PDB file of C-alpha atoms in Angstrom:
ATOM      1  CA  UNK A  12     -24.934  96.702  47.276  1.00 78.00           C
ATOM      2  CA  UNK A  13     -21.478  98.485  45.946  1.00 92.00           C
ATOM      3  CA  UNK A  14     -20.299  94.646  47.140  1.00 96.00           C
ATOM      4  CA  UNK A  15     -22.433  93.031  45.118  1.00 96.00           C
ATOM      5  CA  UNK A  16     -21.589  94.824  42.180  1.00 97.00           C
ATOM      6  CA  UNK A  17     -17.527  93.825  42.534  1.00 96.00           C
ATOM      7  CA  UNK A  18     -18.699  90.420  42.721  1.00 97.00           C
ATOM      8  CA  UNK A  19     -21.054  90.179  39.940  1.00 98.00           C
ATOM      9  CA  UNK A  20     -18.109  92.077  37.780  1.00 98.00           C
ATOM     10  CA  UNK A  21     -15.389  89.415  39.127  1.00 97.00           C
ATOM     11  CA  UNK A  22     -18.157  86.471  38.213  1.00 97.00           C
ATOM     12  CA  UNK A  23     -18.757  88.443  34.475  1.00 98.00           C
ATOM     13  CA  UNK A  24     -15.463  88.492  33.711  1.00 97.00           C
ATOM     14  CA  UNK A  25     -14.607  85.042  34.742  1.00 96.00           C
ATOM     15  CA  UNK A  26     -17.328  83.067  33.352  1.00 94.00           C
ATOM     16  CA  UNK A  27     -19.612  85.268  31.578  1.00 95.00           C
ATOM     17  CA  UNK A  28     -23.033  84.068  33.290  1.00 95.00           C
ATOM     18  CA  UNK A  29     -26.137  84.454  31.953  1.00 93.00           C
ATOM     19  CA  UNK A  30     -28.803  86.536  34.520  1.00 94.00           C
ATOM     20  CA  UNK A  31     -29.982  82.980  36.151  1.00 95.00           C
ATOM     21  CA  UNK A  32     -26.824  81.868  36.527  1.00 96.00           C
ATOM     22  CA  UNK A  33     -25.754  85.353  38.097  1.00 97.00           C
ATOM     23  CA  UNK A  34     -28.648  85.069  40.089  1.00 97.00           C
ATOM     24  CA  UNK A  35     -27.621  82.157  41.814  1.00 97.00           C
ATOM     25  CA  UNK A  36     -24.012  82.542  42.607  1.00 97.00           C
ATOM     26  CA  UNK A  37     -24.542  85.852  44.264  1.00 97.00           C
ATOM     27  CA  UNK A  38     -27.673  84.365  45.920  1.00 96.00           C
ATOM     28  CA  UNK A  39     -29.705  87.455  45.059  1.00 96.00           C
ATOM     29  CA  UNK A  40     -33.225  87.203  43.141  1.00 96.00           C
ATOM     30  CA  UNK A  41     -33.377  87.445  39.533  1.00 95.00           C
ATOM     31  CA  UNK A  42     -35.056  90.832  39.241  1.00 96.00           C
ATOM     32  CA  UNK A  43     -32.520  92.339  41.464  1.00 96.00           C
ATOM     33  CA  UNK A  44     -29.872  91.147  39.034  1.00 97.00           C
ATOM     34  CA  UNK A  45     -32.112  92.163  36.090  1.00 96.00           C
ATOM     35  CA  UNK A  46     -31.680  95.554  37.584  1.00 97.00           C
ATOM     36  CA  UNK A  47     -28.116  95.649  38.332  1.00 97.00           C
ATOM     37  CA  UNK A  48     -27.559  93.825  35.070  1.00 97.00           C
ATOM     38  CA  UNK A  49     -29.275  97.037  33.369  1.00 97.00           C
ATOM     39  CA  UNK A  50     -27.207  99.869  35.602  1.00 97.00           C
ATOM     40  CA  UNK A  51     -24.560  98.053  34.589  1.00 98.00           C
ATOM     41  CA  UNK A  52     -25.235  98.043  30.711  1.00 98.00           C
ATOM     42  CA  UNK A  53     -26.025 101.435  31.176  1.00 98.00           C
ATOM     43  CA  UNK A  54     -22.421 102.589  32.715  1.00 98.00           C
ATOM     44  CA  UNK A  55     -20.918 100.674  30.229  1.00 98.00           C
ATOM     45  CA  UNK A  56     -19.049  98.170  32.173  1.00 98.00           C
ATOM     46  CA  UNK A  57     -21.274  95.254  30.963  1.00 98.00           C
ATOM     47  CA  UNK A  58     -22.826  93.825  27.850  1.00 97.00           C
ATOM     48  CA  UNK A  59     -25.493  91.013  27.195  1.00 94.00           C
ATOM     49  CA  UNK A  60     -25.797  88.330  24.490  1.00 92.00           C
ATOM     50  CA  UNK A  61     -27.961  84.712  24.504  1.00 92.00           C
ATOM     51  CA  UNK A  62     -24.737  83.686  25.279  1.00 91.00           C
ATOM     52  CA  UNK A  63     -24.666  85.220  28.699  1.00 93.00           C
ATOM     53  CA  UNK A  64     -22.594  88.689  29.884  1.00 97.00           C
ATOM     54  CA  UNK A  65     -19.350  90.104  28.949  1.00 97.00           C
ATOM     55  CA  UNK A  66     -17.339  92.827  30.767  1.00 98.00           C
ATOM     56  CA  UNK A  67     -16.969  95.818  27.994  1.00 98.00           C
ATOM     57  CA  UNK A  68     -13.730  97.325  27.890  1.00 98.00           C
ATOM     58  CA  UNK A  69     -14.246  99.997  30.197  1.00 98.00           C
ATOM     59  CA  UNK A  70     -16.121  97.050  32.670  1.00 98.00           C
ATOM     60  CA  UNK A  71     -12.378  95.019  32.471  1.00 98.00           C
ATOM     61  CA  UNK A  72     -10.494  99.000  33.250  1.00 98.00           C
ATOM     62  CA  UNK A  73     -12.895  99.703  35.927  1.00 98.00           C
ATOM     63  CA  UNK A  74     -12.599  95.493  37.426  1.00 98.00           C
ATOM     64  CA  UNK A  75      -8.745  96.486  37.006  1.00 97.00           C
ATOM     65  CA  UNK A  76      -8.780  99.530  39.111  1.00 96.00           C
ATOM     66  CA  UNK A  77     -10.683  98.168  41.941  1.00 95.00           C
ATOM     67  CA  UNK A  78      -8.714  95.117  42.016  1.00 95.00           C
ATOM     68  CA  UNK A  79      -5.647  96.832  42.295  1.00 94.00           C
ATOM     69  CA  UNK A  80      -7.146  99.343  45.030  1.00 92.00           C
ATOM     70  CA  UNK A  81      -9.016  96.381  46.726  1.00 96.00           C
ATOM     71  CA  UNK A  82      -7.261  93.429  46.543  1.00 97.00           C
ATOM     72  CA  UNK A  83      -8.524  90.712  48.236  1.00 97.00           C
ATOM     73  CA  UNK A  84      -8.395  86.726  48.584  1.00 97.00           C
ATOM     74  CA  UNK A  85     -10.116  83.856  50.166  1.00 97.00           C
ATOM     75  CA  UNK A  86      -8.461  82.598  53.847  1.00 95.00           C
ATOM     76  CA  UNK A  87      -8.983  79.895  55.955  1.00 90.00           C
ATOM     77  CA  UNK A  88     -10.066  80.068  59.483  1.00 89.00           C
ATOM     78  CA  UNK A  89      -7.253  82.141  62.039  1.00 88.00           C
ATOM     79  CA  UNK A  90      -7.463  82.394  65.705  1.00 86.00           C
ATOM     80  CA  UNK A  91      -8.812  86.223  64.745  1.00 86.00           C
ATOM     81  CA  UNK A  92     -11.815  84.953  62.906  1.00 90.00           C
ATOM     82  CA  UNK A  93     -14.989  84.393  64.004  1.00 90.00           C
ATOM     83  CA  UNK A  94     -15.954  81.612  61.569  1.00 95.00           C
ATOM     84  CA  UNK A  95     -15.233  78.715  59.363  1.00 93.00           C
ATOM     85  CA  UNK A  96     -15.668  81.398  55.914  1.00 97.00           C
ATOM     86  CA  UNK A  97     -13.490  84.145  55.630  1.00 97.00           C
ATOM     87  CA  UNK A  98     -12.075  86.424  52.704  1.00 98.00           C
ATOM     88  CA  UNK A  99      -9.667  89.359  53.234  1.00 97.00           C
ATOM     89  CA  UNK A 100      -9.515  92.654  51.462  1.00 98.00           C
ATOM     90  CA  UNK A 101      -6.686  95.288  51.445  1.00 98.00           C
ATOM     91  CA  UNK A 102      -7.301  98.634  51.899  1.00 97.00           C
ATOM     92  CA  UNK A 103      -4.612 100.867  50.552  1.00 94.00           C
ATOM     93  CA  UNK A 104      -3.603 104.013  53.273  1.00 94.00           C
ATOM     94  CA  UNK A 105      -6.829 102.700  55.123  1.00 95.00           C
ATOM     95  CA  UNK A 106      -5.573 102.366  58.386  1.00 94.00           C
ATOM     96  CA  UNK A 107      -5.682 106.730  59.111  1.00 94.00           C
ATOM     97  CA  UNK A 108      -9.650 106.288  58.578  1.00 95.00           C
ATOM     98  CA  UNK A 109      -9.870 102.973  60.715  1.00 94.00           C
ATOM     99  CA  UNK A 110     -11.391 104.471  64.630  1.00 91.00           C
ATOM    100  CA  UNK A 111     -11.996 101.352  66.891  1.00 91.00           C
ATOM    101  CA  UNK A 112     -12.377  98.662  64.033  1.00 91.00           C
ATOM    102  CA  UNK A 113     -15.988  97.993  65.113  1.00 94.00           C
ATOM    103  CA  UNK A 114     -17.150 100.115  62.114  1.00 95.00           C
ATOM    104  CA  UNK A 115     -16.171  97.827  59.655  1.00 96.00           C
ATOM    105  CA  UNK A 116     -17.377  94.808  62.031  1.00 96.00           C
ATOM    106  CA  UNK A 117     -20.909  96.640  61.673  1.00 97.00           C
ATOM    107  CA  UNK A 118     -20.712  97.277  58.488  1.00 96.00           C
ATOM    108  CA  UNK A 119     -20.066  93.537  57.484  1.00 98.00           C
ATOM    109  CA  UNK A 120     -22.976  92.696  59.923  1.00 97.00           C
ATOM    110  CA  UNK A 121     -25.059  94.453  58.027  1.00 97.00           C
ATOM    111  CA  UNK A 122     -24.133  92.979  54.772  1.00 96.00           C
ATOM    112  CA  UNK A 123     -24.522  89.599  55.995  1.00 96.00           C
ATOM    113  CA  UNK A 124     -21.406  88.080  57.520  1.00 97.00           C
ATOM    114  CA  UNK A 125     -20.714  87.100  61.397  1.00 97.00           C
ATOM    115  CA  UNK A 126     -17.780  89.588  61.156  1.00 96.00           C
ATOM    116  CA  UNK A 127     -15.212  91.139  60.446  1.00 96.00           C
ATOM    117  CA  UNK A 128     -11.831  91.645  61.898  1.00 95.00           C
ATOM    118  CA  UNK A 129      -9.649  94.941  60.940  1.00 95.00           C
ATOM    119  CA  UNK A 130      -5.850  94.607  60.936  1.00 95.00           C
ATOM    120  CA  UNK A 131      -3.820  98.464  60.584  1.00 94.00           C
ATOM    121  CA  UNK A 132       0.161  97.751  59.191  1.00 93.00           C
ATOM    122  CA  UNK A 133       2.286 100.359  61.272  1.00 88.00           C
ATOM    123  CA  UNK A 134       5.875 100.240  61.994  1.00 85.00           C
ATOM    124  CA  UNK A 135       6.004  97.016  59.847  1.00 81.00           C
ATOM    125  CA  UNK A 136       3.561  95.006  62.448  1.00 84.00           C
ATOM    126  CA  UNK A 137      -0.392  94.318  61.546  1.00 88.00           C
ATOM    127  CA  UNK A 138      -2.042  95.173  64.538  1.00 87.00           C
ATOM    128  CA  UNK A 139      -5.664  94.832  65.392  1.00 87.00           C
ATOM    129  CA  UNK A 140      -6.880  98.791  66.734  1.00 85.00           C
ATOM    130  CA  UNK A 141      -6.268  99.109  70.752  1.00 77.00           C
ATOM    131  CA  UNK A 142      -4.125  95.802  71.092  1.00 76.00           C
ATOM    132  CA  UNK A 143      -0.555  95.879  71.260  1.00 66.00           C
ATOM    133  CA  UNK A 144      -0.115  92.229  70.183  1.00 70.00           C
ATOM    134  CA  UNK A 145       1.334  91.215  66.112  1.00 73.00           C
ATOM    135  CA  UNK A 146      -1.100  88.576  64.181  1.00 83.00           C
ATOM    136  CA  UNK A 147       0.596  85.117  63.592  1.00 85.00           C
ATOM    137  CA  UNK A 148       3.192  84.460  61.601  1.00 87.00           C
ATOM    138  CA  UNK A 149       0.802  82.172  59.161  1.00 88.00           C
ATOM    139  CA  UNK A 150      -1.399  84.642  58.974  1.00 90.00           C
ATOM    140  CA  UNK A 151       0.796  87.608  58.497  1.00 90.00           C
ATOM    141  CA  UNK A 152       2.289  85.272  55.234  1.00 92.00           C
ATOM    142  CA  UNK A 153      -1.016  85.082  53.637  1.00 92.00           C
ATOM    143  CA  UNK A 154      -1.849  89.162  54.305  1.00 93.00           C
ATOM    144  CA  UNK A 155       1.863  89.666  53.120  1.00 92.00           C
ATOM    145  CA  UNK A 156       0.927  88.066  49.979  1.00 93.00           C
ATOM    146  CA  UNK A 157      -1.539  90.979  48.957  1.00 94.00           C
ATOM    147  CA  UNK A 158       1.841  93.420  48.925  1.00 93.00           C
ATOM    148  CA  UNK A 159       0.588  95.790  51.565  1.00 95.00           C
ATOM    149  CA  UNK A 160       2.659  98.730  52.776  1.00 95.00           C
ATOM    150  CA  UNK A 161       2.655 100.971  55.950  1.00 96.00           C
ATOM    151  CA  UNK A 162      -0.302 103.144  56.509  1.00 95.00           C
ATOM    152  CA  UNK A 163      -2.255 100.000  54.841  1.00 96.00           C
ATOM    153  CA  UNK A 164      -5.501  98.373  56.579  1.00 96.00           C
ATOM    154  CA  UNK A 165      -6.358  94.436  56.434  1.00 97.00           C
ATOM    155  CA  UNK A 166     -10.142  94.101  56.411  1.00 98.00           C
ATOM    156  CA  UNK A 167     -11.122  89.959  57.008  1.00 97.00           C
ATOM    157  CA  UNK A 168     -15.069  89.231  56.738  1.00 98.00           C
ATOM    158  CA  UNK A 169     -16.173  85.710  58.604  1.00 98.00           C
ATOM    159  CA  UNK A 170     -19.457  84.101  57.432  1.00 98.00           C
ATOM    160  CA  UNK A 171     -20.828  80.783  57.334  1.00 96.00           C
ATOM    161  CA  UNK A 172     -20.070  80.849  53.651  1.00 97.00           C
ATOM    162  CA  UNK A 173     -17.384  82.039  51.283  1.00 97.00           C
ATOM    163  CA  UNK A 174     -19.802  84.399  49.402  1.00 98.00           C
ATOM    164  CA  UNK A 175     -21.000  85.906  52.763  1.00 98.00           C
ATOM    165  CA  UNK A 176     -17.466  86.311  53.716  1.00 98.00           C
ATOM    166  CA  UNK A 177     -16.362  87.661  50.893  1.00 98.00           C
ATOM    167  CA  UNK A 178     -19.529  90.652  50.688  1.00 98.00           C
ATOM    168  CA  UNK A 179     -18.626  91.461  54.093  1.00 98.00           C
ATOM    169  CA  UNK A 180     -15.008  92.196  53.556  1.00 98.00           C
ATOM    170  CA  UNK A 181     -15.504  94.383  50.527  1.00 98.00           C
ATOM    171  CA  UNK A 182     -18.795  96.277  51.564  1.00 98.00           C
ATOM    172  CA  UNK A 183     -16.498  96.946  55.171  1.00 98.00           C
ATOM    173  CA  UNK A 184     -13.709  98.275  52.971  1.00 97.00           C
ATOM    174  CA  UNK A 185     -16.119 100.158  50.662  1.00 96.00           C
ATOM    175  CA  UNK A 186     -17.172 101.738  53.865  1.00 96.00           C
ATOM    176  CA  UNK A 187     -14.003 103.070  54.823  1.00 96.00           C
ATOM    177  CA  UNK A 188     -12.648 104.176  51.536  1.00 93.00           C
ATOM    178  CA  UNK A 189     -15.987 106.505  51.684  1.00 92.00           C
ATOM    179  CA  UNK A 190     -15.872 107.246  55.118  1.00 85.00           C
ATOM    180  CA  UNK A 191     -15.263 110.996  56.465  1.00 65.00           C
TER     181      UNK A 191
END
C-alpha cells in the first residue's frame, strides 16, 4: 500500500483529483481512497476542497524527499524485462541489502506486476545479482539518466500496464529500503 500512497501523492500534486477521479487512476475502489484520502489529511500531507485535493506544504516536502530518495521513470520494453509495461526506480546505497534479486521480484508479484528485474551499480557496471554480464548500452543511458552512483540498486517492475509497473517498482524498492 506504501506504493499506492507515492502514487496518489505524485497524481495530487500534478492534477489535484477529486476522490473519483483518484479512484480511477490508481484503479483502487473509492472507499479505499476515502480512507487513504483521510490518513493522508490526517498526516498533513493532503488537503480537500469541492475543487478536488491539494498537496499541503509538508505533502510537497515529504513528495520532495521521496522523489529524491526514489527516483524513478517510465521505460520501454529491454531484453531484461518481462513485459510490454515497465517503470524503474533507484534505490540509493541499495545494492548492500539486495541478496539474490528474487526478493524484490516477489515483492512486485505481490503488488501486482509480472516482475521485476534488480540491477546493483559496482565498479561502474549495473549488474543483475549472480551474472557477470553489463546491461545494454540503451538501457544503461536511460538508468544513467536517474544520476545513480556506486553502491546504488536499479529496481525495474514489468506489468501489463504502466500503473502496474510502476506499483511494482516502488513497493520492491520500499521493500528493500525497510529490509533487515
Amino acid at each position: 500500500m506504501e506504493a499506492h500512497i507515492v502514487k496518489a501523492l505524485k497524481l495530487i500534486g500534478a492534477e489535484g483529483p477529486g476522490r473519483k477521479h483518484l479512484a480511477a487512476r490508481l484503479e483502487l475502489g473509492e472507499g479505499v481512497v476515502r480512507t487513504l484520502l483521510g490518513r493522508l489529511m490526517a498526516a498533513g500531507l493532503v488537503s480537500t476542497s469541492r475543487s478536488g485535493t491539494a498537496l499541503t506544504e509538508m505533502g510537497r516536502r515529504f513528495l520532495s524527499e521521496v522523489e529524491a530518495a526514489l527516483p524513478g521513470r517510465p521505460l520501454g520494453r529491454t531484453d531484461l524485462t518481462v513485459a510490454r509495461s515497465n517503470y524503474l526506480v533507484l534505490v540509493r546505497s541499495g545494492a548492500s541489502r539486495v541478496r539474490f534479486g528474487v526478493e524484490q521480484r516477489d515483492e512486485a508479484l505481490l503488488s501486482g506486476a509480472r516482475g521485476a528485474t534488480t540491477l546493483l551499480l559496482r565498479m561502474g557496471g549495473l549488474l543483475v545479482p549472480g551474472l557477470e554480464a553489463d546491461v545494454s548500452p540503451g538501457l544503461r543511458d536511460e538508468i544513467m539518466a536517474l544520476g545513480p552512483g556506486e553502491g546504488d540498486a536499479v529496481i525495474i517492475g514489468s506489468a501489463d500496464s504502466g500503473l502496474a509497473a510502476e506499483i511494482g517498482a516502488y513497493s520492491s524498492a520500499i521493500a528493500l529500503l525497510t529490509s533487515g
